[in-house]
Tab-separated table of C-alpha atoms and ligand atoms in Angstrom:
chain	number	residue	atom	x	y	z
A	208	MET	CA	0.000	0.000	0.000
A	209	GLY	CA	1.568	3.226	-1.176
A	210	SER	CA	4.794	1.538	-2.266
A	211	LYS	CA	6.778	3.720	-4.630
A	212	TYR	CA	8.167	0.723	-6.507
A	213	LYS	CA	6.600	1.879	-9.784
A	214	LEU	CA	7.786	5.441	-9.285
A	215	VAL	CA	11.438	4.505	-8.780
A	216	PRO	CA	12.552	5.746	-12.243
A	217	HIS	CA	10.906	9.160	-11.658
A	218	LEU	CA	12.366	9.417	-8.174
A	219	ALA	CA	15.801	8.391	-9.443
A	220	SER	CA	15.920	11.184	-12.021
A	221	THR	CA	14.689	13.730	-9.469
A	222	PHE	CA	17.292	12.722	-6.866
A	223	ALA	CA	20.025	12.622	-9.547
A	224	GLU	CA	19.246	16.209	-10.464
A	225	LEU	CA	19.260	17.338	-6.824
A	226	GLY	CA	22.530	15.661	-5.839
A	227	GLY	CA	23.702	15.994	-2.232
A	228	GLN	CA	25.335	13.480	0.092
A	229	THR	CA	22.897	12.709	2.876
A	230	ALA	CA	19.262	11.697	2.470
A	231	LEU	CA	16.348	10.950	4.769
A	232	ASP	CA	13.492	8.622	3.801
A	233	ALA	CA	11.147	9.717	6.590
A	234	PHE	CA	8.177	7.381	5.926
A	235	SER	CA	10.020	4.362	4.581
A	236	GLY	CA	7.246	1.697	4.289
A	237	SER	CA	8.491	-1.063	1.992
A	238	GLY	CA	11.964	0.509	2.042
A	239	VAL	CA	12.253	0.715	-1.734
A	240	VAL	CA	13.119	4.431	-1.737
A	241	SER	CA	15.781	4.039	0.972
A	242	TYR	CA	17.305	1.301	-1.148
A	243	LEU	CA	17.161	3.505	-4.254
A	244	LEU	CA	18.905	6.329	-2.370
A	245	LYS	CA	21.604	3.922	-1.198
A	246	SER	CA	22.104	2.648	-4.743
A	247	MET	CA	22.512	6.270	-5.879
A	248	GLY	CA	25.392	6.793	-3.450
A	249	TYR	CA	23.643	8.682	-0.628
A	250	GLU	CA	24.278	8.179	3.059
A	251	VAL	CA	20.754	7.122	4.019
A	252	THR	CA	18.645	7.561	7.131
A	253	SER	CA	15.439	5.566	7.009
A	254	ASN	CA	12.482	5.949	9.364
A	255	ASP	CA	8.946	4.699	9.908
A	256	PHE	CA	6.752	4.612	12.999
A	257	MET	CA	5.964	0.948	12.394
A	258	ASN	CA	8.580	-1.648	13.183
A	259	PHE	CA	8.543	-3.913	10.138
A	260	PRO	CA	9.550	-1.158	7.683
A	261	SER	CA	12.569	-0.470	9.854
A	262	VAL	CA	13.526	-4.171	9.867
A	263	ILE	CA	13.348	-4.221	6.063
A	264	ALA	CA	15.399	-1.021	5.773
A	265	THR	CA	17.959	-2.501	8.174
A	266	ALA	CA	18.240	-5.675	6.087
A	267	THR	CA	18.469	-3.926	2.730
A	268	THR	CA	19.941	-0.476	3.340
A	269	VAL	CA	21.801	-0.414	6.665
A	270	ASN	CA	23.191	-3.888	6.087
A	271	ASN	CA	26.262	-3.608	3.874
A	272	SER	CA	27.504	-7.189	3.899
A	273	GLN	CA	25.690	-9.827	5.965
A	274	LYS	CA	23.831	-12.612	4.190
A	275	LEU	CA	22.048	-15.736	5.371
A	276	THR	CA	24.105	-18.846	4.726
A	277	VAL	CA	22.577	-22.022	3.290
A	278	ALA	CA	22.966	-23.510	6.787
A	279	ASP	CA	21.062	-20.549	8.326
A	280	ILE	CA	18.186	-21.014	5.884
A	281	ASP	CA	18.097	-24.793	6.425
A	282	ARG	CA	18.068	-24.324	10.191
A	283	ILE	CA	15.189	-21.821	10.060
A	284	CYS	CA	13.277	-24.273	7.855
A	285	GLY	CA	14.164	-27.283	10.034
A	286	PRO	CA	12.630	-28.637	13.262
A	287	SER	CA	11.687	-26.092	15.912
A	288	ALA	CA	14.292	-25.194	18.545
A	289	ASP	CA	11.634	-24.994	21.278
A	290	ASP	CA	7.926	-25.673	21.852
A	291	ARG	CA	6.559	-22.160	21.277
A	292	ASP	CA	3.114	-21.997	19.712
A	293	PHE	CA	1.929	-18.386	20.105
A	294	ILE	CA	1.084	-17.961	16.421
A	295	GLN	CA	-0.608	-21.360	16.179
A	296	GLN	CA	-2.751	-20.575	19.222
A	297	THR	CA	-3.541	-16.952	18.536
A	298	PHE	CA	-4.334	-17.101	14.830
A	299	ASP	CA	-5.888	-20.571	14.568
A	300	GLY	CA	-8.659	-20.410	11.975
A	301	LEU	CA	-7.784	-16.807	11.064
A	302	TYR	CA	-4.695	-16.796	8.866
A	303	PHE	CA	-2.886	-19.589	6.961
A	304	ASP	CA	-3.186	-23.311	7.665
A	305	GLN	CA	-1.780	-25.220	10.623
A	306	THR	CA	1.442	-26.222	8.791
A	307	ASP	CA	2.135	-22.613	7.820
A	308	ARG	CA	1.439	-21.308	11.321
A	309	GLU	CA	3.672	-24.011	12.779
A	310	PHE	CA	6.404	-22.910	10.421
A	311	LEU	CA	6.141	-19.287	11.608
A	312	ASP	CA	6.500	-20.313	15.273
A	313	SER	CA	9.308	-22.674	14.464
A	314	ALA	CA	11.149	-20.184	12.207
A	315	TRP	CA	11.013	-17.643	15.046
A	316	SER	CA	12.457	-20.185	17.496
A	317	HIS	CA	15.649	-19.973	15.405
A	318	ILE	CA	15.503	-16.296	14.466
A	319	ASP	CA	15.315	-15.488	18.187
A	320	THR	CA	18.853	-16.777	18.594
A	321	MET	CA	20.233	-14.765	15.681
A	322	VAL	CA	21.981	-11.417	16.075
A	323	GLY	CA	23.135	-8.618	13.787
A	324	TYR	CA	21.888	-7.772	10.325
A	325	LYS	CA	21.358	-11.426	9.459
A	326	ARG	CA	18.472	-11.401	11.886
A	327	SER	CA	16.868	-8.516	9.961
A	328	VAL	CA	17.375	-10.347	6.675
A	329	ALA	CA	15.648	-13.426	8.107
A	330	ILE	CA	12.743	-11.421	9.565
A	331	SER	CA	12.318	-9.491	6.311
A	332	ALA	CA	12.125	-12.749	4.346
A	333	LEU	CA	9.575	-14.102	6.836
A	334	VAL	CA	7.466	-10.929	6.685
A	335	LEU	CA	7.497	-10.945	2.891
A	336	SER	CA	6.517	-14.635	2.928
A	337	ALA	CA	3.460	-13.881	5.075
A	338	ALA	CA	2.509	-10.902	2.889
A	339	ARG	CA	2.748	-12.917	-0.314
A	340	ARG	CA	0.940	-15.960	1.092
A	341	GLN	CA	-2.012	-13.833	2.254
A	342	PRO	CA	-4.494	-13.010	-0.540
A	343	ARG	CA	-4.152	-9.325	-1.479
A	344	GLY	CA	-1.337	-9.033	1.057
A	345	VAL	CA	-3.560	-7.454	3.713
A	346	PHE	CA	-4.899	-8.785	7.007
A	347	THR	CA	-8.263	-7.042	7.105
A	348	PHE	CA	-10.226	-10.271	6.599
A	349	THR	CA	-9.866	-13.863	7.728
A	350	ASP	CA	-11.750	-15.796	5.048
A	351	ALA	CA	-8.884	-16.204	2.587
A	352	SER	CA	-10.766	-18.634	0.336
A	353	ARG	CA	-12.880	-15.761	-1.010
A	354	TYR	CA	-9.858	-14.281	-2.712
A	355	ASN	CA	-8.043	-17.384	-3.850
A	356	ASP	CA	-7.504	-16.868	-7.549
A	357	GLY	CA	-4.992	-19.719	-7.878
A	358	ARG	CA	-1.973	-17.422	-8.117
A	359	ARG	CA	1.351	-19.191	-7.558
A	360	ASP	CA	1.944	-17.149	-4.375
A	361	LEU	CA	-1.172	-18.731	-2.876
A	362	THR	CA	-0.126	-22.278	-3.713
A	363	LEU	CA	3.337	-22.227	-2.104
A	364	THR	CA	3.736	-23.041	1.580
A	365	LEU	CA	5.163	-20.341	3.822
A	366	GLN	CA	8.341	-22.362	4.086
A	367	GLU	CA	8.705	-22.468	0.298
A	368	HIS	CA	8.124	-18.716	0.205
A	369	PHE	CA	10.738	-18.203	2.884
A	370	ARG	CA	13.402	-20.130	0.997
A	371	GLU	CA	12.791	-18.009	-2.110
A	372	HIS	CA	12.638	-14.658	-0.345
A	373	ALA	CA	15.698	-15.407	1.784
A	374	VAL	CA	17.662	-15.814	-1.450
A	375	SER	CA	16.173	-12.585	-2.889
A	376	TYR	CA	17.015	-10.570	0.218
A	377	ASN	CA	20.524	-12.018	0.197
A	378	ARG	CA	20.913	-10.868	-3.381
A	379	ALA	CA	19.879	-7.341	-2.454
A	380	VAL	CA	22.777	-6.915	-0.004
A	381	PHE	CA	25.503	-4.518	-1.209
A	382	THR	CA	27.584	-1.603	0.024
A	383	ASN	CA	27.989	1.883	-1.399
A	384	GLY	CA	30.879	2.429	0.997
A	385	LEU	CA	28.853	4.460	3.518
A	386	ARG	CA	27.108	3.762	6.828
A	387	HIS	CA	23.318	4.044	6.998
A	388	ARG	CA	20.701	4.134	9.763
A	389	ALA	CA	17.129	2.932	10.255
A	390	PHE	CA	14.882	4.316	12.986
A	391	VAL	CA	11.485	3.320	14.328
A	392	GLY	CA	9.776	6.485	15.426
A	393	ASP	CA	7.575	9.441	14.779
A	394	VAL	CA	8.735	11.692	11.975
A	395	TYR	CA	8.669	14.745	14.260
A	396	ASP	CA	11.243	13.161	16.577
A	397	LEU	CA	13.865	12.763	13.859
A	398	PRO	CA	17.069	14.768	13.765
A	399	THR	CA	17.382	17.298	10.906
A	400	GLY	CA	20.212	18.465	8.652
A	401	TYR	CA	19.999	16.167	5.611
A	402	ASP	CA	20.749	17.428	2.110
A	403	VAL	CA	17.626	15.741	0.712
A	404	VAL	CA	14.494	14.757	2.642
A	405	TYR	CA	12.003	12.446	0.959
A	406	LEU	CA	8.509	12.616	2.448
A	407	ASP	CA	5.894	10.023	1.570
A	408	PRO	CA	3.273	10.329	4.308
A	409	PRO	CA	-0.002	8.401	4.260
A	410	TYR	CA	-2.477	10.028	1.895
A	411	ALA	CA	-5.432	11.395	3.843
A	412	PRO	CA	-8.481	10.173	1.933
A	413	PRO	CA	-11.500	12.486	1.568
A	414	ARG	CA	-13.466	9.922	3.634
A	415	ASP	CA	-12.270	7.352	6.201
A	416	ASP	CA	-8.630	7.299	7.345
A	417	ALA	CA	-5.385	5.769	6.107
A	418	ASP	CA	-4.754	3.077	8.688
A	419	TYR	CA	-1.673	0.982	7.953
A	420	MET	CA	-1.990	-1.048	11.146
A	421	LYS	CA	-5.446	-2.295	10.117
A	422	ARG	CA	-3.950	-3.774	6.949
A	423	TYR	CA	-0.519	-4.847	8.142
A	424	HIS	CA	-0.925	-5.681	11.857
A	425	PHE	CA	0.096	-9.294	11.209
A	426	LEU	CA	3.355	-8.247	9.525
A	427	GLU	CA	4.038	-5.756	12.307
A	428	GLY	CA	3.435	-8.422	14.969
A	429	LEU	CA	5.448	-11.022	13.083
A	430	SER	CA	8.438	-8.663	12.845
A	431	VAL	CA	8.785	-8.739	16.669
A	432	TYR	CA	6.993	-12.036	17.400
A	433	TRP	CA	4.258	-9.855	18.972
A	434	LEU	CA	6.616	-8.883	21.796
A	435	ASP	CA	5.143	-5.856	23.645
A	436	GLN	CA	2.332	-5.555	21.085
A	437	VAL	CA	-1.219	-4.996	22.298
A	438	ILE	CA	-3.597	-7.237	20.360
A	439	MET	CA	-7.186	-6.005	20.402
A	440	GLN	CA	-8.699	-9.328	21.478
A	441	ASN	CA	-12.247	-8.265	20.658
A	442	THR	CA	-11.440	-7.744	16.970
A	443	LEU	CA	-12.188	-10.472	14.443
A	444	THR	CA	-8.806	-10.021	12.773
A	445	LYS	CA	-6.882	-9.877	16.102
A	446	LYS	CA	-5.300	-6.626	15.071
A	447	ILE	CA	-2.829	-4.529	17.009
A	448	GLU	CA	-3.876	-1.113	18.307
A	449	LYS	CA	-3.331	1.533	15.690
A	450	LYS	CA	-0.812	4.292	16.072
A	451	TYR	CA	-2.193	7.787	15.744
A	452	THR	CA	-0.794	9.838	12.918
A	453	PRO	CA	-2.121	13.293	11.983
A	454	PHE	CA	-1.436	12.556	8.294
A	455	ALA	CA	-4.263	10.036	8.110
A	456	TYR	CA	-7.122	12.479	8.614
A	457	LYS	CA	-8.322	15.349	6.471
A	458	ARG	CA	-8.961	17.448	9.601
A	459	THR	CA	-5.345	17.332	10.755
A	460	VAL	CA	-3.242	16.651	7.666
A	461	GLU	CA	-2.755	20.269	6.616
A	462	GLU	CA	-1.296	21.392	9.934
A	463	ALA	CA	0.755	18.177	10.044
A	464	MET	CA	2.292	19.025	6.660
A	465	ARG	CA	2.965	22.637	7.673
A	466	ASN	CA	4.874	21.458	10.770
A	467	LEU	CA	6.734	18.836	8.765
A	468	PHE	CA	7.879	21.317	6.115
A	469	LYS	CA	8.957	23.743	8.834
A	470	LYS	CA	10.965	21.010	10.530
A	471	PHE	CA	12.872	20.150	7.353
A	472	SER	CA	12.999	23.681	5.919
A	473	GLU	CA	16.793	23.609	5.723
A	474	SER	CA	16.825	20.561	3.435
A	475	THR	CA	15.686	20.089	-0.133
A	476	ILE	CA	12.263	18.509	0.251
A	477	VAL	CA	10.851	15.928	-2.151
A	478	LEU	CA	7.243	15.032	-1.347
A	479	SER	CA	5.047	12.352	-2.921
A	480	TYR	CA	1.320	12.886	-2.726
A	481	SER	CA	-1.760	11.596	-4.498
A	482	SER	CA	-4.175	13.772	-6.426
A	483	ASN	CA	-7.044	11.791	-4.831
A	484	ALA	CA	-6.116	12.854	-1.324
A	485	VAL	CA	-6.528	15.905	0.906
A	486	PRO	CA	-5.135	18.595	0.762
A	487	ASP	CA	-5.012	19.400	-2.968
A	488	LYS	CA	-1.984	20.328	-5.047
A	489	ASP	CA	-2.332	24.107	-4.737
A	490	THR	CA	-2.656	23.926	-0.955
A	491	ILE	CA	0.475	21.797	-0.705
A	492	VAL	CA	2.409	24.204	-2.947
A	493	ALA	CA	1.300	27.097	-0.732
A	494	LEU	CA	2.392	25.220	2.397
A	495	LEU	CA	5.808	24.497	0.879
A	496	ARG	CA	6.162	28.159	-0.182
A	497	GLU	CA	5.819	29.149	3.474
A	498	VAL	CA	9.332	27.734	3.974
A	499	LYS	CA	10.848	27.426	0.486
A	500	ASP	CA	11.218	29.838	-2.454
A	501	ASP	CA	11.530	27.395	-5.297
A	502	VAL	CA	8.688	24.847	-5.523
A	503	THR	CA	8.045	22.689	-8.590
A	504	VAL	CA	5.373	20.050	-9.145
A	505	ILE	CA	5.949	17.009	-11.331
A	506	PRO	CA	2.700	15.185	-12.181
A	507	ILE	CA	3.090	11.454	-12.726
A	508	ALA	CA	0.421	9.425	-14.479
A	509	HIS	CA	-0.174	6.405	-12.308
A	510	THR	CA	-2.687	3.599	-12.176
A	511	TYR	CA	-3.806	2.287	-8.836
A	512	THR	CA	-5.182	-1.214	-8.798
A	513	PHE	CA	-6.973	-2.476	-5.766
A	514	GLY	CA	-6.903	-6.264	-5.689
A	515	THR	CA	-8.044	-7.997	-8.820
A	516	HIS	CA	-11.278	-6.032	-9.158
A	517	VAL	CA	-11.387	-4.442	-12.607
A	518	GLY	CA	-14.253	-2.258	-11.444
A	519	ALA	CA	-12.177	-0.955	-8.565
A	520	THR	CA	-9.357	0.250	-10.802
A	521	ARG	CA	-8.999	3.992	-10.856
A	522	ARG	CA	-7.255	4.729	-14.113
A	523	GLY	CA	-4.919	7.591	-14.633
A	524	ALA	CA	-5.096	8.813	-11.046
A	525	SER	CA	-2.180	11.128	-10.808
A	526	GLU	CA	0.564	11.137	-8.273
A	527	TYR	CA	2.517	14.327	-7.704
A	528	LEU	CA	6.131	14.858	-6.846
A	529	PHE	CA	6.731	18.206	-5.172
A	530	VAL	CA	10.304	19.438	-5.143
A	531	ALA	CA	11.061	22.366	-2.839
A	532	ARG	CA	14.524	23.930	-2.536
B	179	SAM	C1	2.765	5.968	1.877
B	179	SAM	S1	3.585	4.928	3.062
B	179	SAM	C2	5.278	5.034	2.563
B	179	SAM	C3	5.582	4.147	1.392
B	179	SAM	C4	7.046	4.065	1.026
B	179	SAM	N1	7.559	5.314	0.497
B	179	SAM	C5	7.263	2.939	0.019
B	179	SAM	O1	7.728	3.214	-1.102
B	179	SAM	O2	6.961	1.792	0.330
B	179	SAM	C6	3.507	5.853	4.543
B	179	SAM	C7	4.280	5.279	5.728
B	179	SAM	O3	4.292	6.268	6.754
B	179	SAM	C8	4.287	5.634	8.020
B	179	SAM	N2	3.857	6.672	8.990
B	179	SAM	C9	2.621	7.194	9.148
B	179	SAM	N3	2.630	8.186	10.051
B	179	SAM	C10	3.917	8.312	10.492
B	179	SAM	C11	4.557	9.159	11.431
B	179	SAM	N4	3.884	10.107	12.102
B	179	SAM	N5	5.885	9.034	11.610
B	179	SAM	C12	6.586	8.094	10.933
B	179	SAM	N6	6.025	7.244	10.042
B	179	SAM	C13	4.699	7.342	9.810
B	179	SAM	C14	3.385	4.432	7.826
B	179	SAM	O4	3.680	3.409	8.762
B	179	SAM	C15	3.699	4.029	6.362
B	179	SAM	O5	4.670	2.999	6.322
C-alpha cells in the first residue's frame, strides 16, 4: 500500500538532479526508496513509525555485507528449537493453515537466537513470505478462500516462500561504501540536517482514514513475534492497536504538513502525494512556499489497482512529486 516501486525511475531522475550526500526517507514503508537512495550513493537515514519497515530497511539499506548462509536457511526451515506456539494458538482459523502457522513459530524459534543484520534479513524474508501468502497481502479479513484466484503465491507453503525470499534478500545486499541508519519512530522526533528529505506520508483520503496497522498488523506483529504488542482481542482479525498519525485524517493533515515542512525547511524537500487525497496540489504548494522559495510540481500518471477487481481500478489517477529547494 503506497509503495513507490513503480515510481522509482521518476524518483531516481529527481534525486540525480538534486545531488547531495545525505538523504532521509522519513516514511520508509516497503523501504524501496531508501534502497534507491543507497544505490545512488547517498548516506541514508530511514524511518517509519511501524517496526517492520525499519527491519526491512535494516536488512536492505543499513546492512552492507551480511547474508544468510545455506545452513542458516536450512536451520530456520528445520525442526523447531523450542515448543513455542503463540502464532498457532492466537491465529488458529484466522490466517494460513496449521502447517504454515507451525512454520512461523518454528522459524522464530531460530531467528530469536540470531543477532546482527542477518536477523533482519531473516525477519524481512519471513514478513514478505506472510505478505505474499495472504491473498491481497492485507490482514483485514480472515476468510482467505474468497480471494483465492490460484496465483502461484497462494499455492506455495510459507516455508517455500521463505526459501525463495531469503535468497532474494541475500541478493539485495551490497555496500555503497557508507554507513546508513534505520529508525522506528515518529517523523517529528527525527534529527534534521539532511541534504535531501524524501517525504511520503499516508495520503489522507477524503473519507475514512489511512490506517496501515489495520492492513498490516500481522506483519508488524510477526516482525517482533508480537513482543510488547497490544492485540485487540475483541477484533475479528486480532489486530494490534493503531498508532495515531495526523497525516491520516483530512482534519489534521494540513497542519501536520505545515509542521513537517517547517521542521525540514533547511533541506531540499521531495514530497510524494496523491491527487485523490486531501489537501489538494495548490494547498500543498502554498504550504511548501511558506518555507521554500523554489517549488516545482511534477505530475506522474499512475494507475492504482486495488486487488483484482477491474471495477475498482482507478485509471490515470495522478501522483505528484513536489520538489522544494
Ligand atoms: C505511503 S507509506 C510510505 C511508502 C514508502 N515510500 C514505500 O515506497 O513503500 C507511509 C508510511 O508512513 C508511516 N507513517 C505514518 N505516520 C507516520 C509518522 N507520524 N511518523 C513516521 N512514520 C509514519 C506508515 O507506517 C507508512 O509505512
